[in-house]
CSV table of C-alpha atoms in Angstrom, one decimal:
chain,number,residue,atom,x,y,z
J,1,UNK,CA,51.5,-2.3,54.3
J,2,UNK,CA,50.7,-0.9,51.0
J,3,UNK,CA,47.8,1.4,51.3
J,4,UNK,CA,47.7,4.5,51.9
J,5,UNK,CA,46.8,5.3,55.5
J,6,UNK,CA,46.2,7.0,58.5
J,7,UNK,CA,44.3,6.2,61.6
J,8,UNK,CA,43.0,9.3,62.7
J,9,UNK,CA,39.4,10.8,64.6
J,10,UNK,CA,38.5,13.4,61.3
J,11,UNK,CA,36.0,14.3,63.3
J,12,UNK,CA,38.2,16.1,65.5
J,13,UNK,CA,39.6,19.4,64.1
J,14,UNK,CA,42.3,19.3,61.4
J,15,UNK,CA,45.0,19.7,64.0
J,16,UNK,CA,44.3,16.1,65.9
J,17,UNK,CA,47.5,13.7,65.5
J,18,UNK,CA,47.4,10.8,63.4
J,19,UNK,CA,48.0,7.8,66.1
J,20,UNK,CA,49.5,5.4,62.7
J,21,UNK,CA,50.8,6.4,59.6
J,22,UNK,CA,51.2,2.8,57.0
J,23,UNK,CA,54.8,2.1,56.1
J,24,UNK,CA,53.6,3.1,51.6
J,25,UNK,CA,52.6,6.1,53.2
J,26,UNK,CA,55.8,7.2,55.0
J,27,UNK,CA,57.4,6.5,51.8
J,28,UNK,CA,56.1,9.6,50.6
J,29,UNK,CA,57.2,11.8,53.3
J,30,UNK,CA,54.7,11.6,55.8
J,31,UNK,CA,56.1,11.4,59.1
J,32,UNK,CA,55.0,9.4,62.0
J,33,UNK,CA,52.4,11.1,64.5
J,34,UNK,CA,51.9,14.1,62.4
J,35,UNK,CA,48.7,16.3,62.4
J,36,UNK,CA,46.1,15.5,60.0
J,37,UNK,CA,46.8,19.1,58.1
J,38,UNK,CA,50.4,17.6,57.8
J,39,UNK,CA,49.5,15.4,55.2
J,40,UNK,CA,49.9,17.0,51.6
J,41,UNK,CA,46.8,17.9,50.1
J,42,UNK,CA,47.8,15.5,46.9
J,43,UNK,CA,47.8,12.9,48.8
J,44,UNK,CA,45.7,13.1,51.6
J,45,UNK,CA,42.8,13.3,48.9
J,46,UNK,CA,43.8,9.3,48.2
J,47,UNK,CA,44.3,8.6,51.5
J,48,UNK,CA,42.2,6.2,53.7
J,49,UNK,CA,41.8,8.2,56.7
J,50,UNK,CA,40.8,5.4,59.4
J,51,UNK,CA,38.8,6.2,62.3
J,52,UNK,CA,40.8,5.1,66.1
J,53,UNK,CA,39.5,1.7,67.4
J,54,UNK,CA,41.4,1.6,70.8
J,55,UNK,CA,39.1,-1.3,72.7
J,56,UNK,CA,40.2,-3.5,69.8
J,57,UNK,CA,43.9,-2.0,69.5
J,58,UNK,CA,43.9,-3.0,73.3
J,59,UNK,CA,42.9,-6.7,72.6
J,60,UNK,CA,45.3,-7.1,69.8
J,61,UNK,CA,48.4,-5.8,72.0
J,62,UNK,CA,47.1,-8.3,74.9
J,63,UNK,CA,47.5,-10.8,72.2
J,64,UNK,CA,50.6,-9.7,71.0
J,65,UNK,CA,51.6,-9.9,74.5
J,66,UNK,CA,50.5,-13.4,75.3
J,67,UNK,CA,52.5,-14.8,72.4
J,68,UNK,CA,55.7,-13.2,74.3
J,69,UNK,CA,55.0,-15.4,77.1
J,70,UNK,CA,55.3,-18.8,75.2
J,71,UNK,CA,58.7,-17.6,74.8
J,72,UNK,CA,60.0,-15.4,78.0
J,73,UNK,CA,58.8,-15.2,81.1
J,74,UNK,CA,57.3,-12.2,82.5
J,75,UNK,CA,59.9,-11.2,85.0
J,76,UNK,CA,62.1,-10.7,82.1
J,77,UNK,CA,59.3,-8.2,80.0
J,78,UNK,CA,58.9,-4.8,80.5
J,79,UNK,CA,56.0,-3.4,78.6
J,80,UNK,CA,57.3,0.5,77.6
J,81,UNK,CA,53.6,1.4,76.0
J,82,UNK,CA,50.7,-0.2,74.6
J,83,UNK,CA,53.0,-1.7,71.2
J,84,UNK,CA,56.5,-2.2,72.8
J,85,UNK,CA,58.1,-4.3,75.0
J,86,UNK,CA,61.6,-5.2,75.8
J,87,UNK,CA,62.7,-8.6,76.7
J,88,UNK,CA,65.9,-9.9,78.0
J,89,UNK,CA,66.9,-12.8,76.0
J,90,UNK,CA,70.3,-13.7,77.3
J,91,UNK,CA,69.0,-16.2,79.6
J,92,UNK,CA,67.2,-18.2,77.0
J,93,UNK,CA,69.6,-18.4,74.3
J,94,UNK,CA,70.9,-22.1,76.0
J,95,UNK,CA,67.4,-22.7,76.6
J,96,UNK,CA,66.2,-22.3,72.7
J,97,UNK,CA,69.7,-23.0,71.2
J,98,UNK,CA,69.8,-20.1,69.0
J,99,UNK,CA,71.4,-16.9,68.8
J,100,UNK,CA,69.8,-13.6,70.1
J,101,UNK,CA,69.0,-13.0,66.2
J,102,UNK,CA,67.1,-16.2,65.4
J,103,UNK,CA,65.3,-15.9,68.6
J,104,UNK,CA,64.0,-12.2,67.7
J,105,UNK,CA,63.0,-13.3,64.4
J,106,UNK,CA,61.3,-16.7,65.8
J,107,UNK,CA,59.5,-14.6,68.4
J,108,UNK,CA,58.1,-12.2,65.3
J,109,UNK,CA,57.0,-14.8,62.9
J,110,UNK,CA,55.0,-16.5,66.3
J,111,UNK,CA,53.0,-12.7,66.2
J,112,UNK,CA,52.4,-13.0,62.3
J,113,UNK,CA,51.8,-16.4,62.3
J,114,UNK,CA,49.2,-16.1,65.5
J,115,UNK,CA,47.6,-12.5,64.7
J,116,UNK,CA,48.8,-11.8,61.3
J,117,UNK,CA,50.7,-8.7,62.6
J,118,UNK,CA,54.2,-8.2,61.4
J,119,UNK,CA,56.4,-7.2,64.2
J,120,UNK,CA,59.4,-4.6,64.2
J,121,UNK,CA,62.5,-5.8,66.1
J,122,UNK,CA,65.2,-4.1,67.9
J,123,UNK,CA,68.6,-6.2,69.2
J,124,UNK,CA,71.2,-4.3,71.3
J,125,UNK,CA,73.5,-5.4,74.0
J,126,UNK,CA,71.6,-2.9,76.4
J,127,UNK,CA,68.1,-1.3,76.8
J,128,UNK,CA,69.1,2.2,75.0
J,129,UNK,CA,70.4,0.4,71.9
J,130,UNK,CA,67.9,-2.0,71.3
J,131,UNK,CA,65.4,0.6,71.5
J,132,UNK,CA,67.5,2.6,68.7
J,133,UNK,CA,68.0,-0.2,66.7
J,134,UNK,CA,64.2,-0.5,66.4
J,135,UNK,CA,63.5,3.3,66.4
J,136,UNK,CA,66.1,4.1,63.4
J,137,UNK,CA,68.1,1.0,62.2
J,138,UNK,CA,64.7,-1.5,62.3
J,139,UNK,CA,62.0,1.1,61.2
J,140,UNK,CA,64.4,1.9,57.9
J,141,UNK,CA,65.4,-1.7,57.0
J,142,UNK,CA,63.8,-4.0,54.4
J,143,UNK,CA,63.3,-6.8,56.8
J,144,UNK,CA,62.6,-4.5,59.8
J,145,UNK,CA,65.0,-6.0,62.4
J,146,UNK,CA,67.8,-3.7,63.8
J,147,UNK,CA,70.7,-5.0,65.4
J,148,UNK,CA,73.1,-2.6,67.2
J,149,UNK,CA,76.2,-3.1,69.9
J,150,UNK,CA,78.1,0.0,71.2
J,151,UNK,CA,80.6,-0.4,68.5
J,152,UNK,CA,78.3,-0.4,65.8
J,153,UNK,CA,76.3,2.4,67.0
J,154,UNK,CA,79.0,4.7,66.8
J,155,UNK,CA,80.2,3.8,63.6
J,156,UNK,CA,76.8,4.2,61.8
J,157,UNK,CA,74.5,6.4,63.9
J,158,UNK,CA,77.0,8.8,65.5
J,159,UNK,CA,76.4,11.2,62.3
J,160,UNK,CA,72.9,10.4,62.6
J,161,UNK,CA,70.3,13.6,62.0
J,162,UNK,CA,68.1,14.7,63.2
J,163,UNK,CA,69.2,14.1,66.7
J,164,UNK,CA,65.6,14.1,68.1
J,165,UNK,CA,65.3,10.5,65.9
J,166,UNK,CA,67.2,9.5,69.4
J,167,UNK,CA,65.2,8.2,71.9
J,168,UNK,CA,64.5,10.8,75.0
J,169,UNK,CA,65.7,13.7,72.7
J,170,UNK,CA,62.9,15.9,72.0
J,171,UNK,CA,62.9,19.1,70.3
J,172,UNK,CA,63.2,21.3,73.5
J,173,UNK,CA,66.4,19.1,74.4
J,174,UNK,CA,67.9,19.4,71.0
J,175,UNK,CA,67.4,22.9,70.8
J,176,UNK,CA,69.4,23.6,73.7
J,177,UNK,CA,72.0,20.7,72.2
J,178,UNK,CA,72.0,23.5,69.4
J,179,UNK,CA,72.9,26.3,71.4
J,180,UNK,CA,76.1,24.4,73.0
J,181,UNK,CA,76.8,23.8,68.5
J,182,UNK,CA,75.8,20.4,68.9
J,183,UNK,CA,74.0,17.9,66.2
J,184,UNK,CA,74.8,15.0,66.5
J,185,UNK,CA,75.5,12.1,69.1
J,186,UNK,CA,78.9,11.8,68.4
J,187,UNK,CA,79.9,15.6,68.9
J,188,UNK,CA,77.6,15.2,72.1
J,189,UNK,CA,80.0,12.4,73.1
J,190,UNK,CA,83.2,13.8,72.3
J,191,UNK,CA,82.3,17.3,73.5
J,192,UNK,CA,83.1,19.0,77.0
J,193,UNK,CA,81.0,17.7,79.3
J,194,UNK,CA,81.3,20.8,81.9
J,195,UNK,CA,78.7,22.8,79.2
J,196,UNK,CA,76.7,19.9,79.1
J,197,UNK,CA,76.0,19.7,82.8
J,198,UNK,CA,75.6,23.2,83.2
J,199,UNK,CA,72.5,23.1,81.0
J,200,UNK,CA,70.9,20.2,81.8
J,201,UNK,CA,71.9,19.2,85.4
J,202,UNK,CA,71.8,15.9,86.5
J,203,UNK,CA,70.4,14.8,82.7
J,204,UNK,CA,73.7,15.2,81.5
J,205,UNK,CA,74.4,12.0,82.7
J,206,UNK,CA,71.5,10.1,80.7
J,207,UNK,CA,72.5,12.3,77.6
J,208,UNK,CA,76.5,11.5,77.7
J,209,UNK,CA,75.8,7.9,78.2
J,210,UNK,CA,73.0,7.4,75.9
J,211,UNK,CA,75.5,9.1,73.3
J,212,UNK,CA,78.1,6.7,74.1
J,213,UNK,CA,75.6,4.0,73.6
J,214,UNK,CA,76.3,3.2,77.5
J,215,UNK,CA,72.5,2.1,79.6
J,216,UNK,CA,73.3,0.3,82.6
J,217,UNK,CA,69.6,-0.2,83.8
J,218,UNK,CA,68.1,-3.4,83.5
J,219,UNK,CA,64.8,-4.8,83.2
J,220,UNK,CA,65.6,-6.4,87.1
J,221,UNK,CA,66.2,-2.6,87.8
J,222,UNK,CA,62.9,-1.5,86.5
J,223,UNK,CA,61.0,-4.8,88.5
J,224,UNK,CA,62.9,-3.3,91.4
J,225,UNK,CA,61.7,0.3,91.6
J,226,UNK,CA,59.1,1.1,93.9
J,227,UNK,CA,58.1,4.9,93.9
J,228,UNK,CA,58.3,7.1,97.2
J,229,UNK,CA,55.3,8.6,96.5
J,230,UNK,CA,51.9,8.2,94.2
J,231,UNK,CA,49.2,10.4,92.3
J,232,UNK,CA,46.2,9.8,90.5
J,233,UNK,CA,45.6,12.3,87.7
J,234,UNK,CA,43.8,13.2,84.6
J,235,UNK,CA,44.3,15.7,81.7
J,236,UNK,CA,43.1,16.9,78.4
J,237,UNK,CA,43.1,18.8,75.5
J,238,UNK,CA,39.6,20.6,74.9
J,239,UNK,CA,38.3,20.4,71.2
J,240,UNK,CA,37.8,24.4,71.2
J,241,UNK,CA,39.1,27.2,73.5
J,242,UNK,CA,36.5,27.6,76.7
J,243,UNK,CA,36.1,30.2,78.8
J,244,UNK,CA,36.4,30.8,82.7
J,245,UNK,CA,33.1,28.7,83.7
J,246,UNK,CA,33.0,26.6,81.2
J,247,UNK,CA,36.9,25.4,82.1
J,248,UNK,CA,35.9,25.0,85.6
J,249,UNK,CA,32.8,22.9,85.0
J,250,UNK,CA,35.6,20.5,82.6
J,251,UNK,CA,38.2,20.5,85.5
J,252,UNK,CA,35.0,19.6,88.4
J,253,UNK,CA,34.3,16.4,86.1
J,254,UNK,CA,37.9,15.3,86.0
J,255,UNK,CA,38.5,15.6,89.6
J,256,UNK,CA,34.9,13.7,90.3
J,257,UNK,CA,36.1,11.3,88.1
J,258,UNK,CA,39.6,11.0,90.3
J,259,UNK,CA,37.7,10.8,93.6
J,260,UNK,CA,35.9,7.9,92.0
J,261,UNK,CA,39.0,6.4,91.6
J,262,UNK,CA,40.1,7.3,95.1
J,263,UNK,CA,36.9,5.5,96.4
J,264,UNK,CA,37.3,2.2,94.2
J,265,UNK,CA,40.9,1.8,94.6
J,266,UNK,CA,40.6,2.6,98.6
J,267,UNK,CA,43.1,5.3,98.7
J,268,UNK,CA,42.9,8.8,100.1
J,269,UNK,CA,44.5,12.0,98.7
J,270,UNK,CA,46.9,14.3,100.9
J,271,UNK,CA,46.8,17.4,97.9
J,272,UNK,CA,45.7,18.6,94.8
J,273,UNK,CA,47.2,20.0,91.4
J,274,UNK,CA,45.4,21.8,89.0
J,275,UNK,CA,47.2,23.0,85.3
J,276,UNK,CA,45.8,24.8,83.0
J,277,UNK,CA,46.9,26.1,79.3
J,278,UNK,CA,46.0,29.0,77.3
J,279,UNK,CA,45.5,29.6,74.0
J,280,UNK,CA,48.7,32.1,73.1
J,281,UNK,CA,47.7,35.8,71.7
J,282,UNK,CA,49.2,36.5,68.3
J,283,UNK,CA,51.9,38.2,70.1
J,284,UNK,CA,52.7,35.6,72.2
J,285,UNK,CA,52.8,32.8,69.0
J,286,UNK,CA,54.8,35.9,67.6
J,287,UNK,CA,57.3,35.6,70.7
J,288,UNK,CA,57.1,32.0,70.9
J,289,UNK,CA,57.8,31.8,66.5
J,290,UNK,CA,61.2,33.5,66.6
J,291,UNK,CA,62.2,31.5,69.4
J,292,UNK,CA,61.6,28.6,67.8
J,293,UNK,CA,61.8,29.1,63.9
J,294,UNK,CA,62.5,26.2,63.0
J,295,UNK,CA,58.9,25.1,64.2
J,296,UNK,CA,56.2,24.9,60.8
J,297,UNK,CA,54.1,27.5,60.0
J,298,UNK,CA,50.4,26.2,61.3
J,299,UNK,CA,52.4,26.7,65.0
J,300,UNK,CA,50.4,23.3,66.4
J,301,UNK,CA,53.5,22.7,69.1
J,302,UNK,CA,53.8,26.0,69.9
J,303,UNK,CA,49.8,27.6,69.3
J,304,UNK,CA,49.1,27.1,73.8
J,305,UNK,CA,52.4,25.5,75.3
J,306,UNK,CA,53.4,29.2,75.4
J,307,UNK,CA,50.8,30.3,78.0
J,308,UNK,CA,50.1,28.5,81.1
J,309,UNK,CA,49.6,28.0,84.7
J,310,UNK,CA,49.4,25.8,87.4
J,311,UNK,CA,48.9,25.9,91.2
J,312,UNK,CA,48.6,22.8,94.2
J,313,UNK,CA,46.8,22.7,97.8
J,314,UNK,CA,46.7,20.7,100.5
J,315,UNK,CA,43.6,19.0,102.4
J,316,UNK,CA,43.7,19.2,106.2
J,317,UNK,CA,43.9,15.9,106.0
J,318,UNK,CA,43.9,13.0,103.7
J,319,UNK,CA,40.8,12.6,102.1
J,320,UNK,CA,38.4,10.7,99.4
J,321,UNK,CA,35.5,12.9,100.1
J,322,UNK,CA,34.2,14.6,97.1
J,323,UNK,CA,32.9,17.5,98.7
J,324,UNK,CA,36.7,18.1,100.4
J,325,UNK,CA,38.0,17.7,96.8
J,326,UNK,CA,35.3,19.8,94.7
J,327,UNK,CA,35.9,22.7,97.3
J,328,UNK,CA,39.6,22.9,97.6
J,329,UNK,CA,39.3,22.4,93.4
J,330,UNK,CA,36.9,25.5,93.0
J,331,UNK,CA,39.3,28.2,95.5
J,332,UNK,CA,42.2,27.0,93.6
J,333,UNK,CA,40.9,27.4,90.1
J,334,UNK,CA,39.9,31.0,91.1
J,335,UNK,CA,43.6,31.7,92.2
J,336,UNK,CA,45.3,29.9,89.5
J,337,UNK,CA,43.3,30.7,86.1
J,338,UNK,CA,42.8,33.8,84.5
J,339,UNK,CA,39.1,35.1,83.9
J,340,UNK,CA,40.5,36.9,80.7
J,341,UNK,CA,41.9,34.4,78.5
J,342,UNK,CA,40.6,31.1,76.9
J,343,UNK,CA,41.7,27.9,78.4
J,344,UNK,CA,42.9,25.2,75.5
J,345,UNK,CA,43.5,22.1,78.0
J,346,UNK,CA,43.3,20.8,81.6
J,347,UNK,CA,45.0,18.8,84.2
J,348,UNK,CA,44.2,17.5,87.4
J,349,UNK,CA,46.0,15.2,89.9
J,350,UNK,CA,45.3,14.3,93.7
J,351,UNK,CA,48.7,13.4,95.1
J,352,UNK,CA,50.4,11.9,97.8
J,353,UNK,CA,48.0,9.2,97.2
J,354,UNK,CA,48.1,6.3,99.9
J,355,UNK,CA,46.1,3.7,101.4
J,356,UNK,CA,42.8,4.7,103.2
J,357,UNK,CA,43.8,2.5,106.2
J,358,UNK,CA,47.4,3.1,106.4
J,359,UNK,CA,49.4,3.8,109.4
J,360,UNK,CA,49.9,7.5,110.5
J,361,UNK,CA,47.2,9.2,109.2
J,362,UNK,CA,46.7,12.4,110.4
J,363,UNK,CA,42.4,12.2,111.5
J,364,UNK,CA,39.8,15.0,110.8
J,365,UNK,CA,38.4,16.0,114.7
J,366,UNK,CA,35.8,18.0,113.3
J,367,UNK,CA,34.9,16.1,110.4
J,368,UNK,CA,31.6,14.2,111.0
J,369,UNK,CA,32.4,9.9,111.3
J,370,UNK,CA,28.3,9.7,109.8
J,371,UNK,CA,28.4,12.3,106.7
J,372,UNK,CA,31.9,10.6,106.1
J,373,UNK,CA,30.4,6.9,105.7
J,374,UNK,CA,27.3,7.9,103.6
J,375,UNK,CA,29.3,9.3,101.1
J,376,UNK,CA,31.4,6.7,101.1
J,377,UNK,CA,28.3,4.4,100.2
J,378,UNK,CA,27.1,6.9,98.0
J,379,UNK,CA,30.6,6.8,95.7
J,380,UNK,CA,30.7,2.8,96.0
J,381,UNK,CA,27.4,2.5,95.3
J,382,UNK,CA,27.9,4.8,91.6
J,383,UNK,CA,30.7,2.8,90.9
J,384,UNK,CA,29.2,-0.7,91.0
J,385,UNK,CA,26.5,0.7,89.0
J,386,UNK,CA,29.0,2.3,86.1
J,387,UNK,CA,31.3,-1.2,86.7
J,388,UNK,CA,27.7,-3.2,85.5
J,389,UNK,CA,26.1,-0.8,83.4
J,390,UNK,CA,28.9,1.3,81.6
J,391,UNK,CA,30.5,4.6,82.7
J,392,UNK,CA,27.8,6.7,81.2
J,393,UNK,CA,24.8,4.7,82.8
J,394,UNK,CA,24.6,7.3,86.5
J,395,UNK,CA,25.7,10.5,85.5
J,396,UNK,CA,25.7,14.1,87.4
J,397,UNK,CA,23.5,16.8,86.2
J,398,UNK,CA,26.5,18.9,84.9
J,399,UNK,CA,27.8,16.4,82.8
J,400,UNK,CA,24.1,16.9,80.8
J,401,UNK,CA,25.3,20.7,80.0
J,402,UNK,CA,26.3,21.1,76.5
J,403,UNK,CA,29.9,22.3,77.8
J,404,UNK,CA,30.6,19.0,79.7
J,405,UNK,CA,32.6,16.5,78.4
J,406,UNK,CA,32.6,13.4,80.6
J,407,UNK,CA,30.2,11.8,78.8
J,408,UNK,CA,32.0,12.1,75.3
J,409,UNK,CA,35.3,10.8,77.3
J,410,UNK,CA,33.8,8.1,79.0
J,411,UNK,CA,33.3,6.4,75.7
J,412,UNK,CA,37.1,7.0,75.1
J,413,UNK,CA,40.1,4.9,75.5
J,414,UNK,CA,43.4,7.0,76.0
J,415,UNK,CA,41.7,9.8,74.9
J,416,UNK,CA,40.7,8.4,71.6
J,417,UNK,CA,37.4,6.9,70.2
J,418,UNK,CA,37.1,3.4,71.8
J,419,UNK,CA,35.6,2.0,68.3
């Protein structure tokens, strides 16, 4: 709480984002998530700059998360990341004979007092609001507890900049808030909505409301959903711009590591996504620069979201093989990606992911039954050996080439050092 400190891989290039920034830090400035170059020379010379230990970040929050459920049930949690959760409390208030307040603040000193963490809480009469009152009112209070009801939301956060402090209002979205001469919540709430709409579509709605302090989703809601459709995917950022052949030998690793998944999980794939981004040409940053000039002058949000493509195909039919998926992979990264320019990061997904035996699945007549099986065996049969001996214990021959980088991310949690 008092140190100076940021938990960040230094190894990494200057640009990598600093997952935690201490509360003595912010003090002087230094905002939340920034990029390592962010932090002022003066002081990033005094600062401790902590390597990322996900594997024990992950323990703590499970932790965290079990001392939750000597007070609410699970049906009434929704984990939003790794280091929040809400929790409806109305239905325990009788139950603990306290008020929504004293039972936020027992629940926190149970995580001090069990972990030695101190614990940031949010109270609102909805899901939006208590996620603002810990976002802004908590994170900026002495005891760090927020409290916040419609009324009082628009009496002390409708003036409230910058607007992207507000959750779900990124700088993209308050950029084109700008261009309609909005800044604030409250002029989004008392504007004309018929602008509003025409910009945003069918978001309006979530903006209008959240600026009213209105969220009618519940946790029950969010128990309730069941998606129409599922995907399994995996992307990255590449620590230096690589070329045409390089990229592709990257984007082969991440879909063997999907079909993997495919295999262990028992699930085939009906298509495939690949997305790729470039590293912008100094015109391009130029272009992208007076767009956005508000953005700072290292261009790290702008430097390869400028340039990019993507491109899908479908299997014949629902697969998990990996030669079906490497295939349809390398004739789509020859249509999609440009031999010319560098490639700066990577995604992947198979989609329309179902059950292996589920009904209505269309069968291959000229696929062989026999090939099929043996690969089958052959991808269990990797996996139980990573699941005893560690991902990086049966490994392909390309993932041995200097340009590979399975090996380096199979250490990783997240996308960060594991510890």
């Amino acid at each position: 709480m008092t140190t100076d400190l940021v938990v960040a891989d230094e190894s990494r290039t200057d640009k990598t984002i600093c997952l935690a920034v201490s509360p003595s830090l912010k003090a002087k400035g230094v905002r939340n998530r920034c990029r390592l170059f962010e932090v002022p020379p003066q002081l990033r010379a005094k600062t401790v700059i902590a390597p990322p230990r996900m594997a024990r970040y992950v323990q703590k929050s499970a932790e965290i998360y079990g001392v939750y459920l000597r007070w609410i049930s699970p049906d009434d949690i929704h984990v939003y990341s790794i280091d929040e959760a809400f929790m409806e409390v109305t239905p325990y208030l009788d139950l603990y004979g306290c008020t929504p307040r004293e039972l936020g603040e027992r629940i926190r000193a149970d995580v001090t007092s069990t972990t030695g963490i101190p614990a940031t809480c949010g109270l609102g009469t909805n899901l939006y609001l208590a996620k603002i009152a810990l976002d802004i009112t908590a994170k900026h209070s002495p005891n760090f507890f927020g409290e916040l009801d419609e009324e009082t939301y628009r009496e002390t956060l409708w003036n409230h900049q910058p607007i992207t402090d507000f959750w779900r209002v990124g700088a993209g979205t308050a950029r084109r808030l700008e261009e309609l001469g909005i800044h604030t919540m409250g002029q989004l709430a008392l504007s004309p909505t018929e602008p509003v709409y025409r910009s945003f579509g069918v978001d309006a709605e979530i903006l209008i409301d959240h600026a009213w302090g209105i969220e009618p989703v519940r946790i029950s809601d969010i128990k309730g959903y069941r998606s129409q459709s599922h995907s399994l995917s995996n992307g990255q950022v590449l620590g230096t711009d690589y070329p045409f052949d390089d990229a592709l030998l990257v984007a082969k690793e991440m879909a063997d590591a999907l079909t993997l998944q495919l295999v262990e999980q028992g699930l085939v794939a009906r298509s495939i996504t690949l997305g790729v981004g470039y590293r912008a040409t100094a015109e391009e940053r130029a272009e992208a620069k007076a767009k956005q000039p508000d953005q700072d002058e290292h261009g790290a949000y702008w430097c390869y979201a400028f340039a990019h493509a993507h491109g899908s195909a479908s299997f014949v039919t629902a697969t998990q093989s990996r030669a079906t998926i490497q295939r349809e992979l390398v004739s789509l990264f020859g249509q999609v990606v440009s031999r010319n320019r560098m490639v700066h990061r990577l995604s992947v997904s198979l989609n329309d992911v179902v059950p292996q035996d589920a009904s209505g699945l269309q069968l291959d007549l000229f696929a062989d039954p026999a090939t099929q099986e043996r690969e089958q065996r052959r991808q269990q049969a990797v996996n139980a050996v990573r699941e005893k001996f560690g991902k990086n214990s049966l490994l392909r021959a390309m993932d041995l080439l200097p340009q590979a980088t399975a090996r380096e991310r199979n250490e990783q949690i997240g996308g960060h050092r594991s510890g």
